[in-house]
Coordinates of C-alpha atoms and ligand atoms in Angstrom, one line a residue:
M1 CA -103.4 -72.9 290.6
Q2 CA -100.4 -74.8 290.6
N3 CA -102.4 -77.7 290.2
D4 CA -104.5 -75.7 287.2
V5 CA -101.0 -75.3 285.5
Q6 CA -100.1 -78.8 285.7
E7 CA -103.8 -79.8 284.1
L8 CA -102.7 -77.6 281.6
L9 CA -99.8 -78.5 280.7
K10 CA -100.5 -82.6 280.6
K11 CA -103.3 -81.1 278.1
I12 CA -101.2 -79.4 275.8
T13 CA -97.5 -80.6 276.0
R14 CA -96.1 -82.7 273.2
K15 CA -96.7 -86.4 274.1
N16 CA -92.9 -86.7 273.2
V17 CA -91.4 -83.7 275.2
Q18 CA -93.7 -84.8 278.4
D19 CA -91.6 -88.5 278.2
L20 CA -88.4 -86.4 277.6
T21 CA -85.7 -87.3 279.9
P22 CA -83.6 -84.2 279.2
Y23 CA -80.0 -84.6 278.7
L24 CA -78.0 -84.6 281.7
S25 CA -75.3 -81.9 281.4
A26 CA -72.1 -82.2 283.9
R27 CA -73.6 -79.0 285.2
R28 CA -77.2 -80.3 285.7
L29 CA -75.3 -83.1 287.4
G30 CA -73.9 -80.6 290.3
G31 CA -71.1 -81.6 292.5
K32 CA -69.3 -79.6 294.8
G33 CA -66.0 -80.0 293.5
D34 CA -62.3 -78.1 292.9
V35 CA -61.2 -80.6 290.6
W36 CA -64.2 -80.7 287.6
L37 CA -63.1 -83.6 285.4
N38 CA -66.7 -84.2 284.1
A39 CA -67.2 -82.4 280.9
N40 CA -64.1 -82.8 278.4
E41 CA -63.6 -79.3 279.4
Y42 CA -60.1 -77.6 279.3
P43 CA -59.1 -76.6 282.9
I44 CA -57.8 -73.5 282.3
T45 CA -59.8 -70.4 280.0
P46 CA -58.3 -68.7 276.9
K47 CA -58.7 -64.4 277.6
L48 CA -60.5 -63.4 274.6
T49 CA -61.3 -59.9 274.2
V50 CA -64.6 -58.1 272.7
H51 CA -64.6 -55.6 270.2
S52 CA -68.2 -55.9 268.7
D53 CA -71.0 -52.8 268.3
L54 CA -73.7 -54.8 269.9
N55 CA -76.4 -52.2 269.1
R56 CA -76.9 -54.2 265.5
Y57 CA -77.5 -57.7 264.4
P58 CA -74.8 -60.0 264.2
E59 CA -74.2 -61.6 261.0
C60 CA -75.9 -65.2 260.4
Q61 CA -73.0 -66.5 259.1
P62 CA -70.0 -63.9 259.8
L63 CA -67.5 -64.0 257.6
A64 CA -64.4 -63.9 259.4
V65 CA -65.3 -67.1 261.1
I66 CA -66.1 -69.0 258.6
T67 CA -62.9 -68.2 256.6
R68 CA -60.8 -69.1 259.4
Y69 CA -62.2 -72.1 260.0
A70 CA -61.9 -72.8 256.5
E71 CA -58.3 -72.0 256.2
Y72 CA -57.8 -74.4 259.1
A73 CA -60.1 -77.1 258.0
G74 CA -58.4 -77.2 254.6
V75 CA -62.5 -76.9 252.8
N76 CA -64.0 -74.2 250.9
P77 CA -65.9 -71.2 252.7
D78 CA -69.4 -72.6 251.4
E79 CA -68.8 -75.6 252.9
V80 CA -68.8 -74.3 256.3
L81 CA -72.0 -73.5 258.3
V82 CA -71.3 -72.2 262.0
T83 CA -73.6 -72.5 265.1
R84 CA -74.3 -72.8 268.3
G85 CA -72.2 -75.3 269.4
A86 CA -72.0 -78.9 267.4
D87 CA -75.1 -79.8 269.6
E88 CA -77.1 -77.3 267.4
S89 CA -75.9 -79.2 264.3
I90 CA -77.0 -82.1 265.8
E91 CA -80.3 -80.6 265.8
L92 CA -80.4 -78.5 262.3
L93 CA -80.0 -82.2 260.8
L94 CA -82.6 -83.8 261.9
R95 CA -85.1 -80.5 261.2
A96 CA -83.7 -80.3 257.5
F97 CA -83.9 -83.7 257.1
C98 CA -86.2 -85.9 259.0
E99 CA -90.0 -86.1 259.4
P100 CA -91.3 -87.2 262.7
G101 CA -93.9 -90.4 262.2
K102 CA -92.2 -90.9 259.3
D103 CA -88.5 -91.2 258.8
A104 CA -85.3 -92.5 261.3
V105 CA -82.4 -91.3 262.7
M106 CA -79.5 -94.3 263.3
Y107 CA -76.7 -94.2 266.0
C108 CA -74.7 -96.9 267.4
P109 CA -74.0 -96.7 271.2
P110 CA -72.2 -96.5 273.7
T111 CA -72.2 -92.8 272.6
Y112 CA -72.7 -89.5 272.6
G113 CA -75.9 -88.9 274.6
M114 CA -77.8 -85.8 272.3
Y115 CA -78.2 -88.0 269.0
S116 CA -80.7 -89.3 271.4
V117 CA -82.0 -86.1 272.9
S118 CA -82.0 -84.2 270.4
A119 CA -84.3 -86.9 268.4
E120 CA -86.7 -87.2 271.2
T121 CA -87.5 -83.7 271.5
F122 CA -88.6 -83.7 267.9
G123 CA -90.2 -87.0 267.8
I124 CA -87.9 -88.7 265.5
Q125 CA -87.6 -92.5 265.5
Q126 CA -84.8 -93.9 266.8
K127 CA -83.2 -97.4 264.8
I128 CA -80.5 -98.0 267.7
V129 CA -77.7 -100.2 266.4
P130 CA -74.9 -101.3 269.1
S131 CA -71.8 -101.2 268.1
T132 CA -69.4 -104.3 268.5
K133 CA -67.6 -105.4 271.4
D134 CA -64.5 -103.2 270.3
W135 CA -67.0 -100.6 269.4
Q136 CA -66.8 -100.4 266.1
L137 CA -69.5 -100.6 263.7
D138 CA -71.9 -102.9 263.4
L139 CA -72.3 -103.3 259.4
E140 CA -74.5 -106.1 259.0
A141 CA -77.0 -105.0 261.4
I142 CA -76.9 -101.5 260.0
A143 CA -77.4 -102.5 256.7
S144 CA -80.6 -104.5 257.8
Q145 CA -82.1 -101.6 259.5
M146 CA -81.3 -99.1 256.8
A147 CA -86.0 -98.7 255.9
D148 CA -86.8 -95.3 256.5
V149 CA -83.4 -94.1 257.9
K150 CA -81.9 -90.5 256.5
L151 CA -80.0 -89.7 259.1
I152 CA -76.9 -91.4 260.8
Y153 CA -75.0 -90.0 263.5
V154 CA -71.1 -92.0 263.9
C155 CA -69.0 -90.5 266.4
S156 CA -65.4 -90.8 265.8
P157 CA -63.5 -90.7 268.6
N158 CA -66.5 -91.9 269.8
N159 CA -67.5 -90.1 273.2
P160 CA -67.0 -91.9 275.7
T161 CA -64.6 -95.0 274.6
G162 CA -62.0 -92.8 273.3
N163 CA -62.0 -95.1 270.2
L164 CA -61.6 -94.2 266.3
L165 CA -63.8 -96.2 264.1
H166 CA -62.4 -98.2 261.5
D167 CA -61.6 -96.0 257.9
A168 CA -62.8 -99.2 255.7
D169 CA -65.7 -99.5 258.1
L170 CA -66.6 -95.7 257.0
I171 CA -65.8 -95.7 253.6
K172 CA -68.6 -99.1 253.4
L173 CA -71.2 -97.3 255.6
L174 CA -71.1 -94.0 253.0
E175 CA -71.0 -96.3 250.3
M176 CA -74.1 -99.0 251.5
T177 CA -76.1 -95.3 252.1
Q178 CA -75.5 -93.5 249.0
D179 CA -78.6 -92.3 247.6
R180 CA -80.9 -93.0 250.5
A181 CA -79.5 -90.8 253.5
I182 CA -76.9 -88.4 255.6
V183 CA -73.7 -89.5 257.2
A184 CA -72.7 -87.3 260.0
I185 CA -69.2 -88.1 261.5
D186 CA -69.0 -85.9 264.9
E187 CA -65.3 -84.9 265.1
A188 CA -65.4 -83.0 268.3
Y189 CA -62.3 -84.5 269.5
I190 CA -60.5 -84.9 266.6
E191 CA -57.7 -81.9 267.4
F192 CA -56.7 -84.5 269.8
C193 CA -55.8 -87.0 266.7
L194 CA -56.6 -84.2 263.6
Q195 CA -54.0 -86.7 261.2
N196 CA -57.4 -89.1 261.1
N197 CA -59.6 -86.5 259.8
K198 CA -61.8 -87.0 257.5
T199 CA -61.9 -83.8 255.1
A200 CA -60.7 -85.3 252.6
W201 CA -63.6 -87.7 251.8
L202 CA -65.7 -85.1 251.5
K203 CA -65.4 -84.6 247.8
R204 CA -65.9 -88.5 247.2
F205 CA -68.9 -88.4 249.2
P206 CA -71.5 -85.7 249.2
H207 CA -74.2 -87.1 251.7
M208 CA -71.2 -86.8 254.6
V209 CA -71.0 -83.7 256.8
I210 CA -68.8 -83.6 259.5
L211 CA -69.2 -82.1 262.9
R212 CA -66.9 -79.9 264.7
T213 CA -66.9 -77.5 268.2
L214 CA -63.9 -75.0 270.0
S215 CA -65.2 -76.2 272.9
K216 CA -62.9 -79.4 273.8
A217 CA -59.0 -78.6 272.4
F218 CA -60.2 -74.6 271.6
A219 CA -60.8 -74.4 275.4
L220 CA -64.2 -72.2 274.1
A221 CA -67.0 -74.5 275.8
G222 CA -68.6 -71.7 277.4
L223 CA -68.5 -70.3 274.1
R224 CA -70.9 -72.1 272.3
C225 CA -70.3 -72.0 269.2
G226 CA -69.2 -75.7 266.6
F227 CA -69.2 -75.9 263.1
T228 CA -70.6 -78.0 260.0
L229 CA -68.5 -79.1 256.9
A230 CA -70.3 -80.4 254.2
H231 CA -71.1 -80.2 250.2
R232 CA -72.4 -76.5 249.9
N233 CA -75.6 -78.1 248.4
I234 CA -76.3 -78.9 252.3
I235 CA -74.8 -76.3 254.2
D236 CA -77.4 -74.2 252.0
T237 CA -80.4 -76.9 253.4
L238 CA -79.3 -76.5 256.7
L239 CA -79.3 -72.4 256.8
K240 CA -83.0 -72.6 255.5
V241 CA -83.5 -74.4 259.0
I242 CA -80.8 -72.4 261.5
A243 CA -82.0 -69.3 263.5
P244 CA -81.9 -66.1 262.0
Y245 CA -78.8 -64.8 264.4
P246 CA -77.5 -68.2 265.7
L247 CA -73.9 -66.5 266.9
A248 CA -73.9 -63.8 269.3
A249 CA -71.6 -60.8 268.1
P250 CA -69.4 -61.4 270.9
V251 CA -69.4 -65.1 270.3
A252 CA -68.2 -64.4 267.1
D253 CA -65.5 -62.2 267.6
M254 CA -64.4 -64.3 269.7
A255 CA -64.3 -67.5 267.7
A256 CA -62.1 -65.5 265.0
Q257 CA -60.2 -64.5 267.1
A258 CA -59.4 -68.2 268.6
L259 CA -59.0 -69.4 265.0
L260 CA -56.1 -66.7 264.3
P261 CA -52.6 -68.4 263.3
E262 CA -51.5 -68.1 267.0
G263 CA -54.7 -69.5 268.3
I264 CA -54.5 -72.7 266.2
E265 CA -50.7 -72.4 267.6
T266 CA -51.9 -72.7 271.2
M267 CA -54.1 -74.7 270.5
K268 CA -51.8 -77.2 269.0
Q269 CA -49.5 -76.7 272.4
R270 CA -52.5 -77.6 274.6
V271 CA -52.5 -81.2 272.8
L272 CA -50.0 -82.0 273.4
E273 CA -49.7 -81.0 277.1
I274 CA -53.0 -82.7 277.1
E275 CA -51.3 -86.2 275.8
K276 CA -48.0 -85.7 278.6
N277 CA -51.3 -85.8 281.2
R278 CA -52.9 -88.5 279.6
T279 CA -49.8 -90.4 279.2
Y280 CA -49.2 -89.6 283.5
L281 CA -52.6 -90.8 284.0
I282 CA -52.5 -94.1 282.4
E283 CA -49.7 -95.1 283.7
A284 CA -50.5 -94.1 287.2
L285 CA -53.2 -96.3 287.2
S286 CA -52.2 -99.0 285.9
H287 CA -50.7 -99.9 288.7
D288 CA -54.0 -100.1 290.9
E289 CA -55.4 -103.4 292.0
R290 CA -58.8 -101.9 291.4
V291 CA -58.7 -101.0 287.6
V292 CA -59.7 -103.6 284.8
Q293 CA -58.9 -101.6 282.3
I294 CA -58.0 -98.3 280.8
Y295 CA -59.3 -98.0 276.9
P296 CA -56.6 -96.6 274.8
S297 CA -57.9 -93.0 274.1
F298 CA -57.5 -90.4 270.7
T299 CA -58.6 -87.9 272.8
N300 CA -59.2 -85.7 276.3
Y301 CA -60.4 -88.1 278.3
I302 CA -60.0 -91.4 278.8
L303 CA -62.6 -94.2 279.8
V304 CA -61.5 -97.0 282.9
R305 CA -63.1 -99.7 284.2
F306 CA -62.9 -100.9 287.6
K307 CA -63.8 -104.0 289.4
D308 CA -66.7 -101.6 291.1
S309 CA -66.9 -98.5 290.2
A310 CA -69.6 -97.0 292.2
P311 CA -68.0 -96.5 295.7
I312 CA -64.6 -95.3 293.9
F313 CA -66.5 -92.8 291.4
K314 CA -68.6 -91.7 295.1
G315 CA -65.0 -92.0 297.0
L316 CA -63.6 -89.5 294.1
W317 CA -66.8 -87.4 294.1
D318 CA -66.7 -86.7 298.3
S319 CA -63.4 -85.6 297.5
G320 CA -64.0 -82.9 295.8
V321 CA -62.9 -84.9 292.1
I322 CA -66.1 -84.8 290.5
L323 CA -65.8 -87.9 287.3
R324 CA -68.5 -88.6 284.5
D325 CA -70.2 -92.5 286.1
Q326 CA -70.4 -94.3 282.4
S327 CA -72.0 -97.2 283.9
K328 CA -75.7 -97.3 283.1
Q329 CA -74.5 -97.2 279.3
L330 CA -75.0 -99.8 276.8
G331 CA -72.0 -102.4 277.5
L332 CA -70.1 -99.7 279.5
E333 CA -70.5 -101.8 283.3
N334 CA -67.9 -100.5 285.9
C335 CA -66.7 -97.5 283.7
I336 CA -65.9 -94.0 284.3
R337 CA -64.8 -91.2 282.1
I338 CA -61.9 -89.4 283.1
T339 CA -61.5 -85.9 281.6
I340 CA -57.6 -85.3 281.0
G341 CA -57.0 -81.9 283.3
T342 CA -53.9 -80.0 284.3
E343 CA -50.9 -81.7 286.2
E344 CA -51.9 -80.9 289.4
E345 CA -55.5 -81.8 288.6
M346 CA -53.9 -85.7 287.3
Q347 CA -51.8 -86.0 290.6
A348 CA -54.9 -84.8 292.9
V349 CA -56.6 -87.9 291.0
V350 CA -54.1 -90.5 291.5
R351 CA -53.7 -89.2 295.4
V352 CA -57.4 -89.6 296.1
L353 CA -57.9 -92.3 294.5
R354 CA -54.8 -94.1 296.6
S355 CA -56.4 -92.8 300.1
L356 CA -59.5 -94.6 299.3
T357 CA -60.4 -97.6 301.0
V358 CA -62.9 -99.4 298.9
A359 CA -62.0 -102.3 297.3
Ligands
PLP1 C1 -68.8 -82.0 273.4 C2 -69.3 -83.3 272.2 C3 -70.5 -82.1 271.5 C4 -70.4 -80.7 271.6 O1 -70.2 -79.6 271.5 P1 -70.2 -78.4 271.5 O2 -69.8 -78.0 270.6 O3 -70.3 -77.9 272.7 O4 -71.9 -78.4 271.8 C5 -70.8 -83.2 270.1 N1 -70.5 -84.4 270.0 C6 -69.6 -84.7 271.0 C7 -69.2 -86.2 270.6 C8 -69.1 -84.7 272.0 O5 -68.3 -84.9 273.2

């Protein structure tokens, strides 16, 4: 029986899905830890309550969530789409703009893994243009590979490197793509450097899209709630391909609460606390002989290059401190990404690191 199913699946599963390596989320990677610093989550859960009637289908685009996020982001409500995490928006853009076997999507590694996983799932051709040595856009290489590209993902601040893309480069990218492609700027971590947000550019560049999430500074990764900001005609196009009920009613309920003025104030307090803990960790690591470089970060994580990261990663893992290995990513040999957690968690990282006898 088992064999029959295997044979059947081999025959009928789409080729690109057979070849697909699923996104290795922090949860899928496992580990037995007390200190979870591998998914850029906030360490403590907000307390929210549910009031929804569950007998009714939810609104597709819950009004309170849309209007409150629009107010928070400083855009019009018709320029906002709410989705099942920013990850769903990454997919919707592909579904709306890229035809398999015809169009291409572009992104610039090292960067967030879902751009490639989603493209593979849909069977969309990928134009992979590595970023420059200092993790900025390689505009010349981008320009030379624009044929068939309908969609470009850029990430600023970038995951996992933590840096911002230069404004001047983004402007050039937006100018070079006008009338031919969508440029999606992933601002999942923008709350940690809010003054760098690009919403003001939406008026000037109608082909620009901004991705946001409640998973990071809003501390609600488990809620699965993200936002797309764009020209209202782009939002309307995405509404054609979104599921009829993308958000469960309790999710909409809790997202609306998180976006009340006191929720936004709490989020800002979190950002300050994370910055303080980040400063502490950077200072402590800077005295460690095994550290080659700590890269500047505008986010709730830092990327650290070690002389030899494998034994460090494993030593921490075995002691219950779970970090994210980035050493397989393009140009990130011996790099580990460390999410900034509580003060106690940062002290645990430092304590365990000191206890490791590896070089
Ligand atoms: C975490 C993350 C996302 C996904 O956010 P969700 O809303 O949880 O789906 C998107 N982009 C980047 C760069 C991220 O780090």
